[in-house]
PDB file of C-alpha atoms in Angstrom:
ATOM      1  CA  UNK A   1     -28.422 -76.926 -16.237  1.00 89.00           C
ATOM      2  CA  UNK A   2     -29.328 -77.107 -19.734  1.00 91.00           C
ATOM      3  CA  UNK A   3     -28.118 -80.568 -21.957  1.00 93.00           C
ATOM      4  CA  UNK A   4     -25.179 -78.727 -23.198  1.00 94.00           C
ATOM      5  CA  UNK A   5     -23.920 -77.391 -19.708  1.00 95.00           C
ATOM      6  CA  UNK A   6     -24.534 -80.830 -18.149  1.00 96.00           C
ATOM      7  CA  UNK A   7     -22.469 -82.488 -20.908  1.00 97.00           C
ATOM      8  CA  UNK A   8     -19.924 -80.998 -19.523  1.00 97.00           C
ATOM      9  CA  UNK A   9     -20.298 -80.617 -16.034  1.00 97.00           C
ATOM     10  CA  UNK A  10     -20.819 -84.817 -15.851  1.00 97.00           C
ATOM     11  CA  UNK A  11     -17.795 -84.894 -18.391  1.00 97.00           C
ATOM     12  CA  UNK A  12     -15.425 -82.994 -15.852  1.00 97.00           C
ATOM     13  CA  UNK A  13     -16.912 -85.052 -13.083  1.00 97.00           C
ATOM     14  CA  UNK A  14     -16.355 -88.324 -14.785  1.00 97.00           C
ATOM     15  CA  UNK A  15     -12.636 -87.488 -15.706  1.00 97.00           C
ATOM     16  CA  UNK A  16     -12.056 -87.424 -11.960  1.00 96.00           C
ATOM     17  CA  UNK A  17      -9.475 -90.107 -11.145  1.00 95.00           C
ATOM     18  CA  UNK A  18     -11.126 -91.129  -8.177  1.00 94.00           C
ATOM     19  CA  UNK A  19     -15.014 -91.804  -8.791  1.00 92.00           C
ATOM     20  CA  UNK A  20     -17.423 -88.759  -7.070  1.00 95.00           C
ATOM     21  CA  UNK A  21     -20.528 -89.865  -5.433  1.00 93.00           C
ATOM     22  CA  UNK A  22     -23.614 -88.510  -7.067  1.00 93.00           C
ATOM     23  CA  UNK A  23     -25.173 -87.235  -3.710  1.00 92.00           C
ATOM     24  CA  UNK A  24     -22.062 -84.309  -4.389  1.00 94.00           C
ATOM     25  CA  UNK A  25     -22.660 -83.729  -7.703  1.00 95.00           C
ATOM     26  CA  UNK A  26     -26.360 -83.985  -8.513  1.00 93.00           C
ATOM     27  CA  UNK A  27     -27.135 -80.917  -6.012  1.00 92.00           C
ATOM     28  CA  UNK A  28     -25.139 -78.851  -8.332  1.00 92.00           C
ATOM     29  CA  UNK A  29     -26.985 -79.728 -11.487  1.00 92.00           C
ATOM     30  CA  UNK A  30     -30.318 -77.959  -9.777  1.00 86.00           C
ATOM     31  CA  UNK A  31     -28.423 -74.969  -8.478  1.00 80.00           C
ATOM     32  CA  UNK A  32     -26.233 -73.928 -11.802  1.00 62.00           C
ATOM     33  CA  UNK A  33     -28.449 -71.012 -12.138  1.00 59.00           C
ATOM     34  CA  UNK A  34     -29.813 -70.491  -8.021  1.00 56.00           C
ATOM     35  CA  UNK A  35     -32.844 -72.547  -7.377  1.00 55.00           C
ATOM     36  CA  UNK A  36     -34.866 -74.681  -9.311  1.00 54.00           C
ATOM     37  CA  UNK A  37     -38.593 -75.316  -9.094  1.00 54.00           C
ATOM     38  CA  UNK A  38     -40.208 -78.656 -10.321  1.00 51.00           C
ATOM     39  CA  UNK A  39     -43.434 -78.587  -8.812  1.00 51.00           C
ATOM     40  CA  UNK A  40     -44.748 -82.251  -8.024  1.00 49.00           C
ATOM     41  CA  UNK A  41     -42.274 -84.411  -6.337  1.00 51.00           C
ATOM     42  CA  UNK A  42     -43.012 -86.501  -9.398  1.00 61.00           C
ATOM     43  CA  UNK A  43     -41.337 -84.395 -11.930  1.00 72.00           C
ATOM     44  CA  UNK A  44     -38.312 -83.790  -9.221  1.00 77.00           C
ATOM     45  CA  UNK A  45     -37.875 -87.685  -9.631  1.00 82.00           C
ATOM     46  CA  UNK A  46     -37.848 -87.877 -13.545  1.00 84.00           C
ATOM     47  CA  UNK A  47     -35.647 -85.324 -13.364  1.00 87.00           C
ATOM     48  CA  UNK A  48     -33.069 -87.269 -11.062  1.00 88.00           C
ATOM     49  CA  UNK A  49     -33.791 -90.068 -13.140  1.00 90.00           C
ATOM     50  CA  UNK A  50     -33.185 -88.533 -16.730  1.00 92.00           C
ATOM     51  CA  UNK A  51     -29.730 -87.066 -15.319  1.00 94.00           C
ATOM     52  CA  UNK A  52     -28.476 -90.318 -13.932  1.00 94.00           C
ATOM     53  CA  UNK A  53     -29.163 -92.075 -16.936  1.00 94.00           C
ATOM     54  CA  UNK A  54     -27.525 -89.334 -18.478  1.00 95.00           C
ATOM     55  CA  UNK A  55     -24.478 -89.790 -16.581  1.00 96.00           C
ATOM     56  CA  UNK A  56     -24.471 -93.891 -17.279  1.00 95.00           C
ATOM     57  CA  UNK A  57     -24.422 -92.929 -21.283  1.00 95.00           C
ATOM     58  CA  UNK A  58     -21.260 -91.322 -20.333  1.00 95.00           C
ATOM     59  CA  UNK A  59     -19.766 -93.679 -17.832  1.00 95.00           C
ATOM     60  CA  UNK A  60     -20.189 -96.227 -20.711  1.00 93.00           C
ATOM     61  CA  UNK A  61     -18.340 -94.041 -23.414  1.00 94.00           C
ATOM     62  CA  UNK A  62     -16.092 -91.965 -22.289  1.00 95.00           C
ATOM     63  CA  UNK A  63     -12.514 -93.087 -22.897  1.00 92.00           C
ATOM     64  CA  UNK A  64     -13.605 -94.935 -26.459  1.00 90.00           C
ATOM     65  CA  UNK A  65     -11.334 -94.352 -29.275  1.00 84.00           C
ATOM     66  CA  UNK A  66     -11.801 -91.677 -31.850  1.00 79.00           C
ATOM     67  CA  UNK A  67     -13.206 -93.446 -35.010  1.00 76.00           C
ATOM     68  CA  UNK A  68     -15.897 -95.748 -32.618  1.00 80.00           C
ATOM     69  CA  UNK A  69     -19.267 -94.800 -33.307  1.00 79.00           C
ATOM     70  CA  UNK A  70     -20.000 -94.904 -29.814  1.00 83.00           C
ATOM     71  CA  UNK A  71     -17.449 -92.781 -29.054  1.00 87.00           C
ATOM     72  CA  UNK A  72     -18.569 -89.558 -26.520  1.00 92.00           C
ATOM     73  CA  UNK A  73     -17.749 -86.137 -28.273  1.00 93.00           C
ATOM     74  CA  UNK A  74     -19.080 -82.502 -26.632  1.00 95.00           C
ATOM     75  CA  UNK A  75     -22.160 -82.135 -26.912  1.00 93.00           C
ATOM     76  CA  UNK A  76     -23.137 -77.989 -27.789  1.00 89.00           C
ATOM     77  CA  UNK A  77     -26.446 -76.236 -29.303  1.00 85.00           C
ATOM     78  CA  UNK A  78     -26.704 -75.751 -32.760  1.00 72.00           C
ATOM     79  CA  UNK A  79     -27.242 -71.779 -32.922  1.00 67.00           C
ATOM     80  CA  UNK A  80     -29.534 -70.058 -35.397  1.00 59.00           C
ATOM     81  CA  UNK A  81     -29.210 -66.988 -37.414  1.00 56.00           C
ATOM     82  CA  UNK A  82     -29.444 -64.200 -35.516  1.00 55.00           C
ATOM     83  CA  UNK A  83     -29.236 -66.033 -32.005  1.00 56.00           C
ATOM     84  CA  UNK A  84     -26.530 -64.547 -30.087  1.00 56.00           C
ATOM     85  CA  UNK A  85     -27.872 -64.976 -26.723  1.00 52.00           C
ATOM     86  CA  UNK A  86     -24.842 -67.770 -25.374  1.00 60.00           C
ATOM     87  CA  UNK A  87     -22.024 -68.115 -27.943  1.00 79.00           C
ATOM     88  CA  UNK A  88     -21.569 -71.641 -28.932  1.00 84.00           C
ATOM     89  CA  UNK A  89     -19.720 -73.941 -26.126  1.00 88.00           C
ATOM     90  CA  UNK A  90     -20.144 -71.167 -23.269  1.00 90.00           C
ATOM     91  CA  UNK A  91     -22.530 -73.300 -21.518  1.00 91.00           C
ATOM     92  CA  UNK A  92     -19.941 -76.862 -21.989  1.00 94.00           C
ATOM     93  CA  UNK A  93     -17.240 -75.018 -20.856  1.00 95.00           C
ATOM     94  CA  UNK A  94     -18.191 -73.303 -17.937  1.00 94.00           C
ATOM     95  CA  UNK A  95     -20.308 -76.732 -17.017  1.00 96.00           C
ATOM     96  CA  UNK A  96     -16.962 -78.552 -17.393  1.00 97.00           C
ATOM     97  CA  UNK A  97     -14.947 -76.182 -14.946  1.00 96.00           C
ATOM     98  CA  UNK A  98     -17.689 -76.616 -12.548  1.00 96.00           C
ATOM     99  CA  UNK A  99     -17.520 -80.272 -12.764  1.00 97.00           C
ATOM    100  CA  UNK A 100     -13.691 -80.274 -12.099  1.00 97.00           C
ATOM    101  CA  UNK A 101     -14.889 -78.466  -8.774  1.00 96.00           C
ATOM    102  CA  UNK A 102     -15.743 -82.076  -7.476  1.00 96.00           C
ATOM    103  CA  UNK A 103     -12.442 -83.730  -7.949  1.00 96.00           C
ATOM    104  CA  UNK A 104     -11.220 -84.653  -4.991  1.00 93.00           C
ATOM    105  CA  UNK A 105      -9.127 -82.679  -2.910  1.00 92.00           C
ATOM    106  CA  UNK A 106      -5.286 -83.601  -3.019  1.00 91.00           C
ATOM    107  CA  UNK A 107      -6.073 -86.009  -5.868  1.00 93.00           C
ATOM    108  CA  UNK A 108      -2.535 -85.983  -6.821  1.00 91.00           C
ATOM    109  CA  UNK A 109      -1.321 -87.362  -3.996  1.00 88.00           C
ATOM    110  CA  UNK A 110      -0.821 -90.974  -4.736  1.00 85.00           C
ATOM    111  CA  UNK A 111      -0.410 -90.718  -8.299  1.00 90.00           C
ATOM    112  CA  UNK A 112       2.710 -90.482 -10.348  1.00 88.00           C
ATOM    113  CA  UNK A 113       4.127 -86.773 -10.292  1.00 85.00           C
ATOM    114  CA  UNK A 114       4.609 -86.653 -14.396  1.00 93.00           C
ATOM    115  CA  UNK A 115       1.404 -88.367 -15.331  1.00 94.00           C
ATOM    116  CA  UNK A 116      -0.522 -85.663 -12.595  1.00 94.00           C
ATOM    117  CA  UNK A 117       1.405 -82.845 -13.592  1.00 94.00           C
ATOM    118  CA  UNK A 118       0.878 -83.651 -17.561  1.00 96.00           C
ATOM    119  CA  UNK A 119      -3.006 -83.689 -16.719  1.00 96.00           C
ATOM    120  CA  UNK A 120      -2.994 -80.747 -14.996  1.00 95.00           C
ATOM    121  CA  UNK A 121      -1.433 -79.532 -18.233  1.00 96.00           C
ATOM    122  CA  UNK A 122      -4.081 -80.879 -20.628  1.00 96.00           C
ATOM    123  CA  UNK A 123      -6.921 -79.571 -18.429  1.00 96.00           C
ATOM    124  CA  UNK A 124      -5.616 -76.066 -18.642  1.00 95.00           C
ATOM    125  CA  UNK A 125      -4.662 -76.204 -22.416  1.00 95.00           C
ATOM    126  CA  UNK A 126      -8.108 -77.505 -22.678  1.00 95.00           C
ATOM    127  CA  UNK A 127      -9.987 -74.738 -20.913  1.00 93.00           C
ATOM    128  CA  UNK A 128      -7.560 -71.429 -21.635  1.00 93.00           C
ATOM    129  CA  UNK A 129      -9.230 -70.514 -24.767  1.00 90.00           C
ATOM    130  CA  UNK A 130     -12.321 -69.718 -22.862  1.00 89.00           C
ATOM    131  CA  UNK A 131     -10.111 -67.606 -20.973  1.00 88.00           C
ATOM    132  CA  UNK A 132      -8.238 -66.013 -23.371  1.00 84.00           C
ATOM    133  CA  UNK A 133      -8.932 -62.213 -24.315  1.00 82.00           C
ATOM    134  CA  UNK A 134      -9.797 -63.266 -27.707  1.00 77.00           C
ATOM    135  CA  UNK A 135     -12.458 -65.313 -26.572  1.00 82.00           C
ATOM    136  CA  UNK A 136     -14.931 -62.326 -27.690  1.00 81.00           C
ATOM    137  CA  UNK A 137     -13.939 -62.261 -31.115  1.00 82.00           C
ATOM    138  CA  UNK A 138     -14.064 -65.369 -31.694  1.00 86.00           C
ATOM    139  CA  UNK A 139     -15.928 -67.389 -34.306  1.00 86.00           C
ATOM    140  CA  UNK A 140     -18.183 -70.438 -34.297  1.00 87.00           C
ATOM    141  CA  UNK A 141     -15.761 -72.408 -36.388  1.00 90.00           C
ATOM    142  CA  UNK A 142     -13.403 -71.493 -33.980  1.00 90.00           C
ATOM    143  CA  UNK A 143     -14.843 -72.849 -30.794  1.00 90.00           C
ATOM    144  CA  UNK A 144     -16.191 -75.942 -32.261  1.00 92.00           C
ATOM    145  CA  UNK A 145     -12.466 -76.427 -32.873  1.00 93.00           C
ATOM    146  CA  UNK A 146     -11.616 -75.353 -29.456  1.00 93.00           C
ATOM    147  CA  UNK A 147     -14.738 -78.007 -28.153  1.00 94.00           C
ATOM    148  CA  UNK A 148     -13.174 -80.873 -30.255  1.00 94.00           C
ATOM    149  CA  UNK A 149     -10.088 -80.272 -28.978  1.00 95.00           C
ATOM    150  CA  UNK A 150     -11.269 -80.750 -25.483  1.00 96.00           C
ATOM    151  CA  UNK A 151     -13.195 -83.546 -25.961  1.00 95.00           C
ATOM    152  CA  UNK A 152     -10.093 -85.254 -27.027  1.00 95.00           C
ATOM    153  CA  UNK A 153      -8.366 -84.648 -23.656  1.00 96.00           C
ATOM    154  CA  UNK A 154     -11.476 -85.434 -22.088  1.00 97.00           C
ATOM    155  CA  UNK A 155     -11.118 -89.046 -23.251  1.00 96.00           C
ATOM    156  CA  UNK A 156      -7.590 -89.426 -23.351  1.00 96.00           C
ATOM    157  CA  UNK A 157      -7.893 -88.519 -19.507  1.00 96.00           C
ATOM    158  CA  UNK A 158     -10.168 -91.185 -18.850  1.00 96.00           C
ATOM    159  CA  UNK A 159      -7.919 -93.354 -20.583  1.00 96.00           C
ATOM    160  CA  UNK A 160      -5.088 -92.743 -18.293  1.00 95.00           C
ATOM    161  CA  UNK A 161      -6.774 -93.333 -15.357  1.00 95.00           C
ATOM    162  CA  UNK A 162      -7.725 -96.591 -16.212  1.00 94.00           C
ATOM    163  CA  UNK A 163      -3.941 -97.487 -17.746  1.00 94.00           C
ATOM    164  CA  UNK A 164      -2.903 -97.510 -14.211  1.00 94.00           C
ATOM    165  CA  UNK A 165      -5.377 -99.421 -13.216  1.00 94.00           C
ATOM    166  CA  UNK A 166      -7.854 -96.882 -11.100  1.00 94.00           C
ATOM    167  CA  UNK A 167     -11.601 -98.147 -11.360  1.00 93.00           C
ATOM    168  CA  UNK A 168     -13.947 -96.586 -13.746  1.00 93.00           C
ATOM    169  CA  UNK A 169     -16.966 -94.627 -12.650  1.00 94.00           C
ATOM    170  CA  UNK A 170     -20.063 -97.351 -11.990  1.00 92.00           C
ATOM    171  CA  UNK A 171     -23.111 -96.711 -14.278  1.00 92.00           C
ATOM    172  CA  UNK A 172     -25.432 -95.525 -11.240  1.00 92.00           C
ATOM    173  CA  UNK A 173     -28.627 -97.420 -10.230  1.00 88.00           C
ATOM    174  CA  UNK A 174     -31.678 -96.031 -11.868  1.00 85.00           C
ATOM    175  CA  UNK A 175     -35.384 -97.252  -9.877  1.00 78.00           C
ATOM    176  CA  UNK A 176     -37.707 -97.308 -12.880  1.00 75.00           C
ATOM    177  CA  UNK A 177     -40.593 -94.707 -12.919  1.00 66.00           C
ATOM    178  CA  UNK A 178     -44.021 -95.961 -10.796  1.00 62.00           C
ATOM    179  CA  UNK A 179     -46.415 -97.675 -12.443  1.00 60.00           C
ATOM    180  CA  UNK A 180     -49.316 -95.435 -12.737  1.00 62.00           C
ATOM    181  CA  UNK A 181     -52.765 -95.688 -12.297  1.00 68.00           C
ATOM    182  CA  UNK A 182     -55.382 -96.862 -15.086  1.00 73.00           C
ATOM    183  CA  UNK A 183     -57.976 -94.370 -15.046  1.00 75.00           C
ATOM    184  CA  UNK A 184     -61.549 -94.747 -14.302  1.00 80.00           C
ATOM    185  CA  UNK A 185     -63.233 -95.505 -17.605  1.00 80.00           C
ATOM    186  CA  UNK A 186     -65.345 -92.169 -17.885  1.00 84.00           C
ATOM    187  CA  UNK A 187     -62.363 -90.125 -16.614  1.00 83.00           C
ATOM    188  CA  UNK A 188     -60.867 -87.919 -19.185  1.00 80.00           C
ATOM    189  CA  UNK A 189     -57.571 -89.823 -21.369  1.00 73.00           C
ATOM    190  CA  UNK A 190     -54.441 -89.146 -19.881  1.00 67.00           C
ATOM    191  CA  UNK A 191     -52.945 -89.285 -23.641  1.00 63.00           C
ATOM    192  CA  UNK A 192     -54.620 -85.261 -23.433  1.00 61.00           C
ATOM    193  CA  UNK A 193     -57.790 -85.730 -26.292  1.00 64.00           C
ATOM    194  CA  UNK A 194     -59.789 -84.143 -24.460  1.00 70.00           C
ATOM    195  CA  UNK A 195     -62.147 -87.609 -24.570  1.00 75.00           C
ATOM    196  CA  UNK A 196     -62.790 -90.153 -22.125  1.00 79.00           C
ATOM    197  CA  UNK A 197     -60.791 -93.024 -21.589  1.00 77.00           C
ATOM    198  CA  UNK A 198     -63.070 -95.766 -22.829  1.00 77.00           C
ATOM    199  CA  UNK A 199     -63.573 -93.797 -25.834  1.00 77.00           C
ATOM    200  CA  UNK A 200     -60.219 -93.236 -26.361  1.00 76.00           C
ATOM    201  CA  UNK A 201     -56.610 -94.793 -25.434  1.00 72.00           C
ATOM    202  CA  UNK A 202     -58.716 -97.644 -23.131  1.00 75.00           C
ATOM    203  CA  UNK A 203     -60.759 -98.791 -26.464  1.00 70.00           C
ATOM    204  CA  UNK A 204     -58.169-101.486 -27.035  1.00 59.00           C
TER     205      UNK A 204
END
């Protein structure tokens, strides 16, 4: 997933009423688009850890009111001239419905019938423009509307949830990267010069 279609997806995942665990989300963020590569185990775990911090951002603002600085709002691309390769909030959106995947099944079940039922309604209000047959024709101005709109029911959902009292999402543990290893002085500079390291970032 790309920033803008994991904006989403962790959005629709967060909204959940009942928390997800990440080990049944964070497989999906690799597979969006069929297999992902990252070479050294290494990068795999900056990855992971870039993601979950990710996540925390929005575990921490979600649900804010409108007006707070800190308040989350959509996150989308800004496209250039010319660039109509994704048309802008494709990639939120259909990150969003694939984060709603991972609600729990039955999820209704021990909530109030109105306030499930008027959530249900939101969601779908939220994501039937993408749906719509005008969809095509529409305009940039139009589905940065149609992206505000949704981030409002995004954090009025949230909202809900925790006006009946159901726990928030945790911010998830994050191990910091390893240390790593000082080089040899006549090794070449990790910082990329070109020079060695005692002739360059180990001169201090």
């Amino acid at each position: 997933m790309d920033l803008e279609m994991l904006d989403g997806f962790l959005a629709g995942v967060l909204i959940s009423p009942y928390p997800v665990a990440s080990e049944h989300w964070l497989p999906a963020v690799w597979s969006a688009y069929g297999d992902e590569d990252f070479g050294a185990g290494g990068d795999v775990q900056r990855a992971i850890r870039l993601v979950l911090a990710y996540y925390n951002e929005l575990a921490t603002t979600l649900g804010r009111e409108e007006g707070d600085e800190d308040c989350w709002e959509p996150f989308c691309f800004a496209r250039g001239e010319g660039d109509d390769s994704i048309e802008t909030g494709d990639g939120w959106f259909d990150g969003f419905t694939q984060g709603l995947d991972f609600w729990p099944e039955g999820w209704q079940g021990d909530l109030p019938g109105d306030l499930a039922d008027s959530v249900q309604d939101a969601l779908r209000a939220a994501v039937a423009p993408w749906e719509a047959d005008e969809l095509e024709a529409s305009d940039e101005e139009t589905r940065l509307g149609w992206l505000a709109a949704a981030g409002k029911v995004v954090n009025d959902i949230f909202r809900r949830w925790r006006n009946i009292g159901l726990p928030a999402p945790s911010p998830i543990a994050v191990e910091p990267p390893p240390p790593t290893a000082r080089p040899g002085r006549n090794e070449s500079c990790p910082c990329g010069s070109g020079r060695k390291y005692k002739k360059c970032c180990g001169t201090g």
